[in-house]
Short mmCIF file of C-alpha atoms in Angstrom, two decimals:
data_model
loop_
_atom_site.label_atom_id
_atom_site.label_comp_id
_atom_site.label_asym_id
_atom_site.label_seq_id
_atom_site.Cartn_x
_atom_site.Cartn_y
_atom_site.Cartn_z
CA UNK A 1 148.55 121.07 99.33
CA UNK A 2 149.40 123.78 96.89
CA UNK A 3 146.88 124.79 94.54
CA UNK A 4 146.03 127.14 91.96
CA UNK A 5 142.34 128.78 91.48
CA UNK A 6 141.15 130.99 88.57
CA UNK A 7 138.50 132.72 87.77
CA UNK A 8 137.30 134.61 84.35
CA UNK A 9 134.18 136.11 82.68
CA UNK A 10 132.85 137.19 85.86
CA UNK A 11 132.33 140.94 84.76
CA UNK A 12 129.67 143.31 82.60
CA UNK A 13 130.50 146.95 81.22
CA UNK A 14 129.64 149.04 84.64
CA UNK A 15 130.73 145.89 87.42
CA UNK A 16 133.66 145.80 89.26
CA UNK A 17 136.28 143.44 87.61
CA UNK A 18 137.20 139.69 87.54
CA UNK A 19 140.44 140.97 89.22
CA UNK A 20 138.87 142.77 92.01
CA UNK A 21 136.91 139.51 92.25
CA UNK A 22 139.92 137.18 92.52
CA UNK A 23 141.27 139.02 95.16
CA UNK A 24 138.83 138.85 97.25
CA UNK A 25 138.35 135.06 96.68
CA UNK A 26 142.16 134.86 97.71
CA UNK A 27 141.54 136.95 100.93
CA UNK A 28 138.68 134.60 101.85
CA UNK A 29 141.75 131.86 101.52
CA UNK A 30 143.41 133.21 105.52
CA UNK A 31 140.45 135.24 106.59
CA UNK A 32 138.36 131.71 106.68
CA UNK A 33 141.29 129.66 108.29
CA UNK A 34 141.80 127.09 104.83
CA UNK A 35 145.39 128.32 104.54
CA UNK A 36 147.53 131.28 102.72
CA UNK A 37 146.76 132.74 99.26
CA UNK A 38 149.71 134.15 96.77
CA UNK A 39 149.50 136.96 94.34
CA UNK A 40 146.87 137.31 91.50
CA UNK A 41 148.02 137.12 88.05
CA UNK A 42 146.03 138.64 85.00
CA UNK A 43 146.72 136.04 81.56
CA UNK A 44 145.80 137.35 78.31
CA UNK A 45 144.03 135.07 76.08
CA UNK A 46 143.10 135.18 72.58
CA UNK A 47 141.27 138.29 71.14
CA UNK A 48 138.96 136.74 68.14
CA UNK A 49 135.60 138.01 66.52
CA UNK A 50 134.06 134.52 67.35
CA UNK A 51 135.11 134.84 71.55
CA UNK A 52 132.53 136.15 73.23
CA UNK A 53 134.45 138.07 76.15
CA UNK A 54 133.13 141.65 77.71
CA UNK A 55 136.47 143.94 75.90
CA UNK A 56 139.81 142.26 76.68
CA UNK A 57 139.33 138.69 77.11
CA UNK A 58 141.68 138.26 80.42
CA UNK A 59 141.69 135.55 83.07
CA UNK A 60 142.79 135.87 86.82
CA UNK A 61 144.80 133.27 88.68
CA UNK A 62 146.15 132.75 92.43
CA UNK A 63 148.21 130.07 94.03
CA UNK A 64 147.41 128.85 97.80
CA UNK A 65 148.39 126.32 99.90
CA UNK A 66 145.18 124.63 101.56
CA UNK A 67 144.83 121.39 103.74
CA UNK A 68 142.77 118.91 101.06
CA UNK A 69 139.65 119.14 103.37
CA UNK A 70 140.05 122.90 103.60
CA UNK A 71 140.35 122.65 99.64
CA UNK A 72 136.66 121.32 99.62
CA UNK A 73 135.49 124.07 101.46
CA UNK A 74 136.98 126.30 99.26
CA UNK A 75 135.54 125.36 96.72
CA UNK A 76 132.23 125.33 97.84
CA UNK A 77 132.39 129.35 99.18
CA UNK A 78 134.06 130.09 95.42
CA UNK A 79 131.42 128.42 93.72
CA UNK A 80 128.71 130.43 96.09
CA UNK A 81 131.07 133.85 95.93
CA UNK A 82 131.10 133.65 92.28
CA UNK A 83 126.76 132.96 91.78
CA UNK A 84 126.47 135.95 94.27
CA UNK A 85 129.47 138.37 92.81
CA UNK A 86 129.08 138.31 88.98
CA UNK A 87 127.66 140.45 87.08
CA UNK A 88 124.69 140.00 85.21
CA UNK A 89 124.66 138.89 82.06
CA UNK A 90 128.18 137.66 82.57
CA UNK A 91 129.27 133.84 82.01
CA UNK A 92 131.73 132.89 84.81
CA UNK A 93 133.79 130.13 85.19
CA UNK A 94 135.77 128.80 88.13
CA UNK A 95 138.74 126.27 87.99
CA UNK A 96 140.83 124.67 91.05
CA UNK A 97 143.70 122.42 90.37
CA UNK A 98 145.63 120.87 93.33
CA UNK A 99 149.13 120.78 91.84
CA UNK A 100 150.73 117.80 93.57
CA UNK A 101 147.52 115.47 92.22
CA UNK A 102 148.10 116.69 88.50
CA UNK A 103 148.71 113.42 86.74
CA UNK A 104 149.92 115.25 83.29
CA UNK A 105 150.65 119.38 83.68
CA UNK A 106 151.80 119.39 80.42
CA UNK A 107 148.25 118.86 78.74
CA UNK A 108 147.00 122.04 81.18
CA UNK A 109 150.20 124.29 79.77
CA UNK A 110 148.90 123.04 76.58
CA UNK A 111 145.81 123.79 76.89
CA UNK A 112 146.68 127.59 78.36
CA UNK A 113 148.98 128.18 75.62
CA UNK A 114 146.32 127.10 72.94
CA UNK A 115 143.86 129.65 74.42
CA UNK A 116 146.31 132.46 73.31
CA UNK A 117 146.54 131.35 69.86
CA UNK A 118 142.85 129.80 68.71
CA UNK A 119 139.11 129.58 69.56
CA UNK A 120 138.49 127.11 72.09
CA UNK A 121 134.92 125.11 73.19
CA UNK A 122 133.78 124.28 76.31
CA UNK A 123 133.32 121.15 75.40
CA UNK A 124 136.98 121.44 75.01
CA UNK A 125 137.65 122.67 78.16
CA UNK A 126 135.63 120.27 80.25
CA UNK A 127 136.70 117.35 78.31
CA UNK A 128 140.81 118.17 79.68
CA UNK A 129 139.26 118.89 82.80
CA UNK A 130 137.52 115.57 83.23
CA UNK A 131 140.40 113.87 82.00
CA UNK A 132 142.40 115.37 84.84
CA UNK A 133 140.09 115.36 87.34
CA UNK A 134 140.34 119.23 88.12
CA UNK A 135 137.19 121.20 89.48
CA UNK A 136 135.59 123.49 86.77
CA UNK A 137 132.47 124.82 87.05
CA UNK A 138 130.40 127.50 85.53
CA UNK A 139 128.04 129.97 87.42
CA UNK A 140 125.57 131.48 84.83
CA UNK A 141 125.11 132.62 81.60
CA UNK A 142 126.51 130.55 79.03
CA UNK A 143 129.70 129.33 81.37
CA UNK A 144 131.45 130.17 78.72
CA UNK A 145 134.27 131.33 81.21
CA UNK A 146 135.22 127.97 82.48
CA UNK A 147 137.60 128.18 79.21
CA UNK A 148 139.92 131.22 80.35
CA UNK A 149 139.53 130.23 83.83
CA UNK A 150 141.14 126.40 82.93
CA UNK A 151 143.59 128.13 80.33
CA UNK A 152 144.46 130.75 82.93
CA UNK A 153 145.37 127.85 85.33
CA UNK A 154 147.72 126.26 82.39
CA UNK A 155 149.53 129.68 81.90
CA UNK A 156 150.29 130.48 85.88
CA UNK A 157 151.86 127.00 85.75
CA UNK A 158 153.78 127.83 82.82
CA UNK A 159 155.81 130.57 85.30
CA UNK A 160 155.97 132.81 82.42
CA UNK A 161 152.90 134.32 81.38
CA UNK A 162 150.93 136.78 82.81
CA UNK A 163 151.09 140.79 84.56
CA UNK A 164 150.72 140.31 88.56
CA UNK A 165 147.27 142.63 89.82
CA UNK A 166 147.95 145.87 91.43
CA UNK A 167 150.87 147.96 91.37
CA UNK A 168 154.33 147.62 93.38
CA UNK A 169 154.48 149.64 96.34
CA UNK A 170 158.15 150.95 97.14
CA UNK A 171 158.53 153.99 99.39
CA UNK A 172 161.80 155.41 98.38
CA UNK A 173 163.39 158.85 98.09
CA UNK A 174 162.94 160.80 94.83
CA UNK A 175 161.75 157.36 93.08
CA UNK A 176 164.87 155.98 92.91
CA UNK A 177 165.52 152.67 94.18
CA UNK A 178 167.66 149.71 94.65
CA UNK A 179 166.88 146.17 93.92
CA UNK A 180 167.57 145.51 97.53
CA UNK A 181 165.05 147.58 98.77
CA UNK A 182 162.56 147.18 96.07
CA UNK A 183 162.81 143.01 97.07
CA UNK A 184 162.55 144.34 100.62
CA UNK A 185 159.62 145.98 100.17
CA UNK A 186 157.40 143.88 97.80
CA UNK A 187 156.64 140.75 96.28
CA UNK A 188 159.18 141.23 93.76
CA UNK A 189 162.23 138.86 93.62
CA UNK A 190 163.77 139.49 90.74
CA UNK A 191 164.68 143.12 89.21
CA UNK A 192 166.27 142.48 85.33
CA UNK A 193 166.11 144.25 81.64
CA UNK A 194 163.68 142.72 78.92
CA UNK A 195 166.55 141.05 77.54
CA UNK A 196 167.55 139.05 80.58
CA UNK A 197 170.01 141.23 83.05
CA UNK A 198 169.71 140.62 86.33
CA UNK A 199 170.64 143.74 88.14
CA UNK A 200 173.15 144.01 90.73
CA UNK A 201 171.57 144.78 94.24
CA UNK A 202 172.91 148.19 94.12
CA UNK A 203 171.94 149.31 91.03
CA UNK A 204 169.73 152.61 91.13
CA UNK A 205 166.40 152.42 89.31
CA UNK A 206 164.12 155.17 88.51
CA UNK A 207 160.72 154.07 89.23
CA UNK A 208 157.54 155.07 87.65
CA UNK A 209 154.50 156.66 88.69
CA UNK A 210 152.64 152.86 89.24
CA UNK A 211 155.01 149.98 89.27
CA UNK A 212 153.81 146.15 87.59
CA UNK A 213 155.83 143.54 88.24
CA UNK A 214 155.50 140.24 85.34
CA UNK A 215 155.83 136.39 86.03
CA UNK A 216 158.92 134.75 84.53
CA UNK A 217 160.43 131.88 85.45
CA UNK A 218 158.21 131.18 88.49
CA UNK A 219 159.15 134.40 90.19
CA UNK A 220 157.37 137.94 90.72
CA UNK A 221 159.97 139.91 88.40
CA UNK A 222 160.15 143.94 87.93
CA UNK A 223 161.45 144.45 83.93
CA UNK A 224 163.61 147.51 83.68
CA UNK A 225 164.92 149.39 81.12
CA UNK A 226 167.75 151.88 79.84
CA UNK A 227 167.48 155.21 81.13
CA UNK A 228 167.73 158.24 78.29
CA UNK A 229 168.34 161.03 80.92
CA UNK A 230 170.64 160.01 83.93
CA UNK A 231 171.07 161.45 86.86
CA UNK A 232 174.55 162.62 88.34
CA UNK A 233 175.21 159.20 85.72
CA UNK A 234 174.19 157.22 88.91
CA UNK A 235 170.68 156.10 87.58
CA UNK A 236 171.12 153.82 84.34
CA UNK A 237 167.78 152.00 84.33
CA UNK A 238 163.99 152.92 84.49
CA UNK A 239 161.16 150.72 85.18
CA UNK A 240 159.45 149.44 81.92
CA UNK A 241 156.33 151.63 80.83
CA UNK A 242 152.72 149.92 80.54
CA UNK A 243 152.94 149.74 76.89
CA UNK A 244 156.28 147.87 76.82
CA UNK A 245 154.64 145.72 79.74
CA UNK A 246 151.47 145.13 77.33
CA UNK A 247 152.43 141.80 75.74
CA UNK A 248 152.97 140.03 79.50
CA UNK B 1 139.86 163.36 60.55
CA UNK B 2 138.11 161.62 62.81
CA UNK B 3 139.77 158.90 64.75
CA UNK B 4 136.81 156.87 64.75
CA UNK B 5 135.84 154.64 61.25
CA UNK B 6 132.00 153.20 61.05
CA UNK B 7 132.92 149.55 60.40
CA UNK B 8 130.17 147.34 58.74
CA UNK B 9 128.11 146.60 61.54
CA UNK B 10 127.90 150.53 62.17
CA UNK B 11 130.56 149.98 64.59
CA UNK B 12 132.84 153.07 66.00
CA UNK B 13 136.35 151.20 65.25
CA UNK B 14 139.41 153.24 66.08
CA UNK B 15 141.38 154.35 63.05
CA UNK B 16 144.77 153.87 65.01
CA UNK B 17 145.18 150.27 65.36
CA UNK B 18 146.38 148.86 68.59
CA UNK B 19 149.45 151.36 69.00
CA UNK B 20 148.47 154.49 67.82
CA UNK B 21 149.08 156.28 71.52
CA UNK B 22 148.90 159.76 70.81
CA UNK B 23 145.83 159.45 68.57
CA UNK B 24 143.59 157.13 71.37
CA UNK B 25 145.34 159.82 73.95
CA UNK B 26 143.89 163.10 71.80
CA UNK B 27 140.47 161.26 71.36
CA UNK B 28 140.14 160.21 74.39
CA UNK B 29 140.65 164.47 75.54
CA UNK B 30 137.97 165.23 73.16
CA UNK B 31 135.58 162.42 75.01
CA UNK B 32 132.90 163.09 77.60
CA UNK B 33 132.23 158.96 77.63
CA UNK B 34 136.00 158.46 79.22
CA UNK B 35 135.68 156.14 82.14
CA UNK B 36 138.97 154.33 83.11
CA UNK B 37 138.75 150.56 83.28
CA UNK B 38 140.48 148.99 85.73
CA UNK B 39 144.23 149.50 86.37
CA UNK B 40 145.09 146.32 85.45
CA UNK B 41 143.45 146.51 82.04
CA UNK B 42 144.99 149.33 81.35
CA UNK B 43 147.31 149.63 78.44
CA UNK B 44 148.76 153.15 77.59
CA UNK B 45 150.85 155.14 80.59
CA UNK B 46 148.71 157.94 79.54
CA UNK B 47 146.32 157.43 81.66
CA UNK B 48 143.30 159.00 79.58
CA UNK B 49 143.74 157.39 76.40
CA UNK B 50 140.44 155.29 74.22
CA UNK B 51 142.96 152.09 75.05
CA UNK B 52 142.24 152.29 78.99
CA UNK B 53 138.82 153.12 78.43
CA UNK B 54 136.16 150.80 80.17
CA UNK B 55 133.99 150.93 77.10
CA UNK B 56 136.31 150.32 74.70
CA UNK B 57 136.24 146.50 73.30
CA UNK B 58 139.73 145.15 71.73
CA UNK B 59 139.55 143.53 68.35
CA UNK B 60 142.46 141.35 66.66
CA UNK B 61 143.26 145.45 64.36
CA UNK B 62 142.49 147.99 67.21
CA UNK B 63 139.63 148.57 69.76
CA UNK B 64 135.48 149.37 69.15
CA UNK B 65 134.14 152.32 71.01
CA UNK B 66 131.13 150.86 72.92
CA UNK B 67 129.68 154.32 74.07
#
C-alpha cells in the first residue's frame, strides 16, 4: 500500500530540524522491516504574522510503500519518535494517508494549496482529516503542526510542489555532467530548463557546488539554466542557483 | 546605514526585503551571531548571508533578526 507521511513543527531555534527528523522516520520505514521509504520533500507554506511557525514555516513529506498491518505499526513508532524527538516548546504534528484508500484527493490538494495562500485552523485541519479518515495527530505544545503536516501531504500529491532534502550527489569530472549520468547516479529523472526543456541525454551541464533537485510532475527533476560563460562552446547549461530554486 | 530597522515591537527587521543578497551577504560578514540553518532552509548560494541564518525569522516583507 503506498502511502505518504509528513511531519512539521517538530523544531525550536538550537534543535536539529523537522527535515533531519523526517529522514530518520523514513529510514525507520526498511530498517524495521514495514517496507521501502522514498525521498523527503520540504513544502513551503504560508508566511503570515498570525502563523505561529519557528522562522520559515516548512513541512516535510515522504512516500512509502507499507503492508496495511505494517502501516499500523508505523504509525505507532512515528507517533512515539515524534513525543521523544521534538523539541521543546515545539508543536508537532504527524499525518499518514494511505493513497489507494483516499476517497476524494482533490479536497487534500485543496487543502495543501490553501495552506500556501491563507491562515488555516486546526479545527480546519482535523475536520478534512476526519472526513477522510487519514491519521493526524499532534505530539505537544499546541499541535498546531498537524496543519502543515496535512497540507504538506496535499502538496506531495500535487507532484509539483516542493524542493527534495539534501543535495544531489554526482561524481563527475570538472563538474560537468550529462543527463545520463546525472539519472545514473541519483534520484533525479528528469534534467530540463525552468521553462520546460527537457535536455537531450548528452547535453553537458555545469553543476554547482550543492545540487537540489524540485518535484514536478511526479518526478525528482534537476532545473537547469543558460550558461553565460561556455566552455570550448560544449557546456550550454548550468544548474539553477538556490535563489532561482527559492520559490519550489 | 544600518541594514537592520527597529520595527514597532523593537524588532531587528532587515532593511533589504526578501532579495536584497548582497546586503543580508555584507551583514551577515559583519555578524558574530551567524549560525547556518539547515541546508535545506537555506536560501541565498552565498552561503553566509542573514537569509540562511538559523536565527533569522521570515516575514511576508523580509526576515527578523532573532539574535
Amino acid at each position: 500500500m503506498k502511502c505518504l507521511v509528513a511531519i512539521d513543527d517538530t523544531d525550536n531555534l538550537e534543535s536539529v530540524g523537522t527535515g533531519e527528523l523526517a529522514s530518520l522516520l523514513s529510514e525507520s520505514v526498511s530498517a524495521r522491516g514495514w517496507g521501502q521509504a522514498g525521498h523527503v520533500t520540504r513544502h513551503q507554506m504560508l508566511v503570515h504574522p498570525d502563523i505561529p511557525y519557528t522562522s520559515h514555516n516548512s513541512a516535510m513529506c515522504f512516500p512509502a510503500e507499507m503492508e496495511r498491518d505494517c502501516m499500523e505499526a508505523f504509525v505507532a513508532y512515528a507517533m512515539d519518535f515524534l513525543r521523544q524527538e521534538s523539541a521543546s516548546g515545539s508543536d508537532p504534528g504527524l499525518c499518514v494517508v494511505a493513497i489507494e484508500r483516499l476517497a476524494e484527493p482533490a479536497a487534500l490538494i485543496t487543502f495543501g494549496r490553501e495552506a500556501k495562500r491563507k491562515v488555516l485552523q486546526k479545527s480546519d485541519a482535523y475536520e478534512l482529516a476526519r472526513r477522510l479518515d487519514v491519521h493526524l495527530s499532534e505530539h505537544g505544545g499546541t499541535g498546531q503542526g498537524v496543519i502543515g503536516a496535512l497540507a504538506a501531504v496535499g502538496l506531495r500529491m500535487t507532484g509539483n510542489d516542493g524542493r527534495f532534502k539534501g543535495h544531489v550527489k554526482i561524481e563527475a569530472a570538472d563538474r560537468i555532467a550529462t543527463p545520463a549520468e546525472i539519472k545514473h547516479q541519483s534520484h533525479v529523472r528528469v534534467v530540463q530548463s525552468a521553462d520546460g526543456q527537457v535536455l537531450a541525454e548528452s547535453d553537458r551541464i555545469r553543476l554547482g557546488n550543492k545540487v537540489k533537485a524540485v518535484l514536478l510532475d511526479g518526478r525528482s527533476t534537476l532545473l537547469v539554466c543558460r550558461t553565460d560563460t561556455n566552455v570550448n562552446d560544449t557546456v550550454r547549461w548550468e544548474t539553477c542557483s538556490k535563489q532561482f530554486l527559492r520559490s519550489y | 546605514m544600518s541594514p537592520w530597522l527597529i520595527n514597532e515591537n523593537g524588532e531587528k527587521h532587515f532593511a533589504g526585503g526578501t532579495a536584497d543578497w548582497a546586503l543580508a551577504a555584507a551583514a551577515a560578514q559583519r555578524c558574530n551571531g551567524f549560525v547556518p540553518d539547515d541546508e535545506d532552509e537555506q536560501v541565498s548560494d552565498e552561503p553566509r548571508s542573514c537569509y540562511n541564518c538559523r536565527y533569522r525569522r521570515w516575514q511576508p516583507d523580509g526576515i527578523l533578526c532573532l539574535k
